[in-house]
């Protein structure tokens, strides 16, 4: 009995995803990879926003600290700024060295190794183009769909989310 429950809990999401294969191209969140990609995009956007807010907050604090600093404190702050500038120069130097290393490896590579590198590059380029084309197709299909079709897709998406939540929610354990 317990193994049947496990199979049902694990198998239901797979059947739910399989049932939406024909509509998965219309709304990115109707496919697992689309939802993952959309989630990643949302997290990246959130991180950018948080980074921008953090940067502006730090900038405001630095201005306020500078304006209220004594002459001796300002000299210390300028010395710290010089240290940061040298760290930036070190980072630039590391980047230049990495670029130089890559060029040297390319120049010292055999024809076979170069062909492998180019094949990998082409494979990545093709994969990127395929993802871009798939995204464009999904957007076009969504934009060209009628309102009733969009509503049906949204309903199917909501039903799928509900099914997944129901299937992955553990039942409460009765107290003994």
C-alpha positions as YAML, in Angstrom:
chain: A
units: angstrom
residues:
- id: 1
  name: UNK
  ca: [0.00, 0.00, 0.00]
- id: 2
  name: UNK
  ca: [2.82, 2.37, 0.89]
- id: 3
  name: UNK
  ca: [4.67, 1.65, -2.36]
- id: 4
  name: UNK
  ca: [1.51, 2.37, -4.36]
- id: 5
  name: UNK
  ca: [1.25, 5.76, -2.63]
- id: 6
  name: UNK
  ca: [4.91, 6.50, -3.48]
- id: 7
  name: UNK
  ca: [4.36, 5.57, -7.11]
- id: 8
  name: UNK
  ca: [1.27, 7.78, -7.23]
- id: 9
  name: UNK
  ca: [3.12, 10.72, -5.66]
- id: 10
  name: UNK
  ca: [6.06, 10.37, -8.02]
- id: 11
  name: UNK
  ca: [4.13, 9.42, -11.15]
- id: 12
  name: UNK
  ca: [1.37, 12.04, -11.11]
- id: 13
  name: UNK
  ca: [3.61, 14.99, -12.01]
- id: 14
  name: UNK
  ca: [5.02, 13.03, -14.96]
- id: 15
  name: UNK
  ca: [1.54, 12.27, -16.28]
- id: 16
  name: UNK
  ca: [0.50, 15.88, -15.74]
- id: 17
  name: UNK
  ca: [3.51, 17.12, -17.71]
- id: 18
  name: UNK
  ca: [2.97, 14.58, -20.47]
- id: 19
  name: UNK
  ca: [-0.65, 15.68, -20.86]
- id: 20
  name: UNK
  ca: [0.34, 19.24, -21.61]
- id: 21
  name: UNK
  ca: [2.93, 18.54, -24.30]
- id: 22
  name: UNK
  ca: [0.82, 20.06, -27.09]
- id: 23
  name: UNK
  ca: [0.27, 23.32, -25.22]
- id: 24
  name: UNK
  ca: [3.78, 23.53, -23.75]
- id: 25
  name: UNK
  ca: [5.00, 25.55, -26.71]
- id: 26
  name: UNK
  ca: [2.50, 28.33, -26.16]
- id: 27
  name: UNK
  ca: [3.26, 29.36, -22.59]
- id: 28
  name: UNK
  ca: [6.82, 28.92, -21.36]
- id: 29
  name: UNK
  ca: [5.64, 27.80, -17.94]
- id: 30
  name: UNK
  ca: [3.70, 24.85, -19.34]
- id: 31
  name: UNK
  ca: [6.96, 22.99, -19.90]
- id: 32
  name: UNK
  ca: [9.40, 22.16, -17.15]
- id: 33
  name: UNK
  ca: [12.38, 23.68, -18.95]
- id: 34
  name: UNK
  ca: [10.36, 26.80, -19.75]
- id: 35
  name: UNK
  ca: [9.42, 27.23, -16.10]
- id: 36
  name: UNK
  ca: [12.99, 26.68, -15.01]
- id: 37
  name: UNK
  ca: [14.24, 29.19, -17.57]
- id: 38
  name: UNK
  ca: [11.57, 31.68, -16.58]
- id: 39
  name: UNK
  ca: [12.47, 31.18, -12.92]
- id: 40
  name: UNK
  ca: [16.14, 31.72, -13.68]
- id: 41
  name: UNK
  ca: [15.32, 34.86, -15.67]
- id: 42
  name: UNK
  ca: [13.25, 36.17, -12.76]
- id: 43
  name: UNK
  ca: [16.06, 35.45, -10.29]
- id: 44
  name: UNK
  ca: [18.63, 37.15, -12.52]
- id: 45
  name: UNK
  ca: [16.37, 40.20, -12.81]
- id: 46
  name: UNK
  ca: [15.87, 40.25, -9.04]
- id: 47
  name: UNK
  ca: [19.61, 39.99, -8.49]
- id: 48
  name: UNK
  ca: [20.20, 42.89, -10.88]
- id: 49
  name: UNK
  ca: [17.63, 45.02, -9.09]
- id: 50
  name: UNK
  ca: [19.07, 44.15, -5.69]
- id: 51
  name: UNK
  ca: [22.57, 44.91, -6.98]
- id: 52
  name: UNK
  ca: [21.45, 48.28, -8.31]
- id: 53
  name: UNK
  ca: [19.77, 49.15, -5.02]
- id: 54
  name: UNK
  ca: [22.82, 48.04, -3.05]
- id: 55
  name: UNK
  ca: [25.17, 50.03, -5.29]
- id: 56
  name: UNK
  ca: [23.12, 53.20, -5.03]
- id: 57
  name: UNK
  ca: [22.88, 52.76, -1.24]
- id: 58
  name: UNK
  ca: [26.65, 52.32, -0.95]
- id: 59
  name: UNK
  ca: [27.20, 55.33, -3.21]
- id: 60
  name: UNK
  ca: [24.88, 57.47, -1.09]
- id: 61
  name: UNK
  ca: [26.62, 56.37, 2.12]
- id: 62
  name: UNK
  ca: [30.03, 57.13, 0.62]
- id: 63
  name: UNK
  ca: [28.92, 60.63, -0.40]
- id: 64
  name: UNK
  ca: [27.47, 61.27, 3.04]
- id: 65
  name: UNK
  ca: [30.61, 59.96, 4.74]
- id: 66
  name: UNK
  ca: [32.83, 62.12, 2.50]
- id: 67
  name: UNK
  ca: [30.77, 65.25, 3.14]
- id: 68
  name: UNK
  ca: [30.87, 64.80, 6.92]
- id: 69
  name: UNK
  ca: [34.54, 63.69, 7.10]
- id: 70
  name: UNK
  ca: [37.37, 65.75, 8.53]
- id: 71
  name: UNK
  ca: [40.47, 66.47, 6.47]
- id: 72
  name: UNK
  ca: [42.38, 63.58, 8.10]
- id: 73
  name: UNK
  ca: [39.49, 61.18, 7.45]
- id: 74
  name: UNK
  ca: [39.32, 62.32, 3.82]
- id: 75
  name: UNK
  ca: [43.03, 61.53, 3.39]
- id: 76
  name: UNK
  ca: [42.41, 58.03, 4.75]
- id: 77
  name: UNK
  ca: [39.46, 57.59, 2.38]
- id: 78
  name: UNK
  ca: [41.59, 58.72, -0.57]
- id: 79
  name: UNK
  ca: [44.27, 56.20, 0.44]
- id: 80
  name: UNK
  ca: [41.63, 53.43, 0.47]
- id: 81
  name: UNK
  ca: [40.46, 54.60, -2.96]
- id: 82
  name: UNK
  ca: [44.00, 54.17, -4.26]
- id: 83
  name: UNK
  ca: [44.02, 50.62, -2.90]
- id: 84
  name: UNK
  ca: [40.78, 49.89, -4.72]
- id: 85
  name: UNK
  ca: [42.21, 51.34, -7.93]
- id: 86
  name: UNK
  ca: [45.23, 49.06, -7.67]
- id: 87
  name: UNK
  ca: [42.91, 46.06, -7.13]
- id: 88
  name: UNK
  ca: [41.06, 47.05, -10.29]
- id: 89
  name: UNK
  ca: [44.37, 47.26, -12.16]
- id: 90
  name: UNK
  ca: [45.30, 43.79, -10.85]
- id: 91
  name: UNK
  ca: [41.98, 42.40, -12.06]
- id: 92
  name: UNK
  ca: [42.53, 43.96, -15.49]
- id: 93
  name: UNK
  ca: [46.01, 42.47, -15.60]
- id: 94
  name: UNK
  ca: [44.63, 39.02, -14.71]
- id: 95
  name: UNK
  ca: [42.04, 39.33, -17.47]
- id: 96
  name: UNK
  ca: [44.71, 40.34, -19.98]
- id: 97
  name: UNK
  ca: [46.89, 37.41, -18.88]
- id: 98
  name: UNK
  ca: [43.97, 35.01, -19.27]
- id: 99
  name: UNK
  ca: [43.31, 36.33, -22.77]
- id: 100
  name: UNK
  ca: [47.00, 35.97, -23.62]
- id: 101
  name: UNK
  ca: [46.99, 32.37, -22.32]
- id: 102
  name: UNK
  ca: [43.96, 31.50, -24.46]
- id: 103
  name: UNK
  ca: [45.62, 32.99, -27.55]
- id: 104
  name: UNK
  ca: [48.84, 31.07, -26.84]
- id: 105
  name: UNK
  ca: [46.92, 27.82, -26.40]
- id: 106
  name: UNK
  ca: [45.13, 28.43, -29.68]
- id: 107
  name: UNK
  ca: [48.37, 29.22, -31.49]
- id: 108
  name: UNK
  ca: [50.06, 26.12, -30.05]
- id: 109
  name: UNK
  ca: [47.09, 23.80, -30.69]
- id: 110
  name: UNK
  ca: [47.19, 21.19, -33.41]
- id: 111
  name: UNK
  ca: [44.75, 21.26, -36.29]
- id: 112
  name: UNK
  ca: [42.72, 18.47, -34.69]
- id: 113
  name: UNK
  ca: [42.48, 20.35, -31.38]
- id: 114
  name: UNK
  ca: [41.43, 23.52, -33.20]
- id: 115
  name: UNK
  ca: [38.72, 21.62, -35.06]
- id: 116
  name: UNK
  ca: [37.41, 20.25, -31.76]
- id: 117
  name: UNK
  ca: [37.33, 23.75, -30.25]
- id: 118
  name: UNK
  ca: [35.55, 25.15, -33.30]
- id: 119
  name: UNK
  ca: [33.05, 22.26, -33.25]
- id: 120
  name: UNK
  ca: [32.29, 22.96, -29.58]
- id: 121
  name: UNK
  ca: [31.85, 26.66, -30.35]
- id: 122
  name: UNK
  ca: [29.51, 25.87, -33.25]
- id: 123
  name: UNK
  ca: [27.53, 23.44, -31.09]
- id: 124
  name: UNK
  ca: [27.07, 26.12, -28.41]
- id: 125
  name: UNK
  ca: [26.13, 28.71, -31.03]
- id: 126
  name: UNK
  ca: [23.55, 26.35, -32.57]
- id: 127
  name: UNK
  ca: [22.09, 25.54, -29.16]
- id: 128
  name: UNK
  ca: [21.81, 29.24, -28.35]
- id: 129
  name: UNK
  ca: [20.15, 29.91, -31.71]
- id: 130
  name: UNK
  ca: [17.72, 27.02, -31.15]
- id: 131
  name: UNK
  ca: [16.73, 28.40, -27.75]
- id: 132
  name: UNK
  ca: [16.30, 31.89, -29.21]
- id: 133
  name: UNK
  ca: [14.17, 30.53, -32.06]
- id: 134
  name: UNK
  ca: [12.07, 28.46, -29.66]
- id: 135
  name: UNK
  ca: [11.46, 31.52, -27.47]
- id: 136
  name: UNK
  ca: [10.46, 33.55, -30.54]
- id: 137
  name: UNK
  ca: [8.11, 30.78, -31.69]
- id: 138
  name: UNK
  ca: [6.48, 30.61, -28.26]
- id: 139
  name: UNK
  ca: [6.02, 34.39, -28.14]
- id: 140
  name: UNK
  ca: [4.65, 34.46, -31.69]
- id: 141
  name: UNK
  ca: [2.26, 31.62, -30.97]
- id: 142
  name: UNK
  ca: [1.08, 33.35, -27.79]
- id: 143
  name: UNK
  ca: [0.67, 36.73, -29.52]
- id: 144
  name: UNK
  ca: [-1.25, 35.21, -32.42]
- id: 145
  name: UNK
  ca: [-3.56, 33.13, -30.24]
- id: 146
  name: UNK
  ca: [-7.16, 34.13, -29.63]
- id: 147
  name: UNK
  ca: [-8.33, 35.18, -26.17]
- id: 148
  name: UNK
  ca: [-10.19, 31.92, -25.68]
- id: 149
  name: UNK
  ca: [-7.06, 29.94, -26.55]
- id: 150
  name: UNK
  ca: [-4.97, 32.04, -24.15]
- id: 151
  name: UNK
  ca: [-7.55, 31.49, -21.42]
- id: 152
  name: UNK
  ca: [-7.53, 27.74, -22.09]
- id: 153
  name: UNK
  ca: [-3.72, 27.69, -21.85]
- id: 154
  name: UNK
  ca: [-3.80, 29.71, -18.63]
- id: 155
  name: UNK
  ca: [-6.42, 27.36, -17.21]
- id: 156
  name: UNK
  ca: [-4.32, 24.33, -18.18]
- id: 157
  name: UNK
  ca: [-1.27, 25.94, -16.58]
- id: 158
  name: UNK
  ca: [-3.17, 26.63, -13.35]
- id: 159
  name: UNK
  ca: [-4.53, 23.07, -13.32]
- id: 160
  name: UNK
  ca: [-1.02, 21.70, -13.85]
- id: 161
  name: UNK
  ca: [0.35, 23.80, -10.98]
- id: 162
  name: UNK
  ca: [-2.47, 22.57, -8.78]
- id: 163
  name: UNK
  ca: [-1.84, 18.94, -9.76]
- id: 164
  name: UNK
  ca: [1.88, 19.28, -9.08]
- id: 165
  name: UNK
  ca: [1.22, 20.94, -5.71]
- id: 166
  name: UNK
  ca: [-1.25, 18.22, -4.76]
- id: 167
  name: UNK
  ca: [1.10, 15.46, -5.88]
- id: 168
  name: UNK
  ca: [4.15, 16.86, -4.12]
- id: 169
  name: UNK
  ca: [2.50, 17.91, -0.88]
- id: 170
  name: UNK
  ca: [3.07, 15.31, 1.78]
- id: 171
  name: UNK
  ca: [0.03, 14.25, 3.74]
- id: 172
  name: UNK
  ca: [0.01, 15.17, 7.40]
- id: 173
  name: UNK
  ca: [1.17, 12.42, 9.68]
- id: 174
  name: UNK
  ca: [-1.36, 11.54, 12.35]
- id: 175
  name: UNK
  ca: [-0.06, 11.79, 15.87]
- id: 176
  name: UNK
  ca: [0.37, 8.48, 17.58]
...
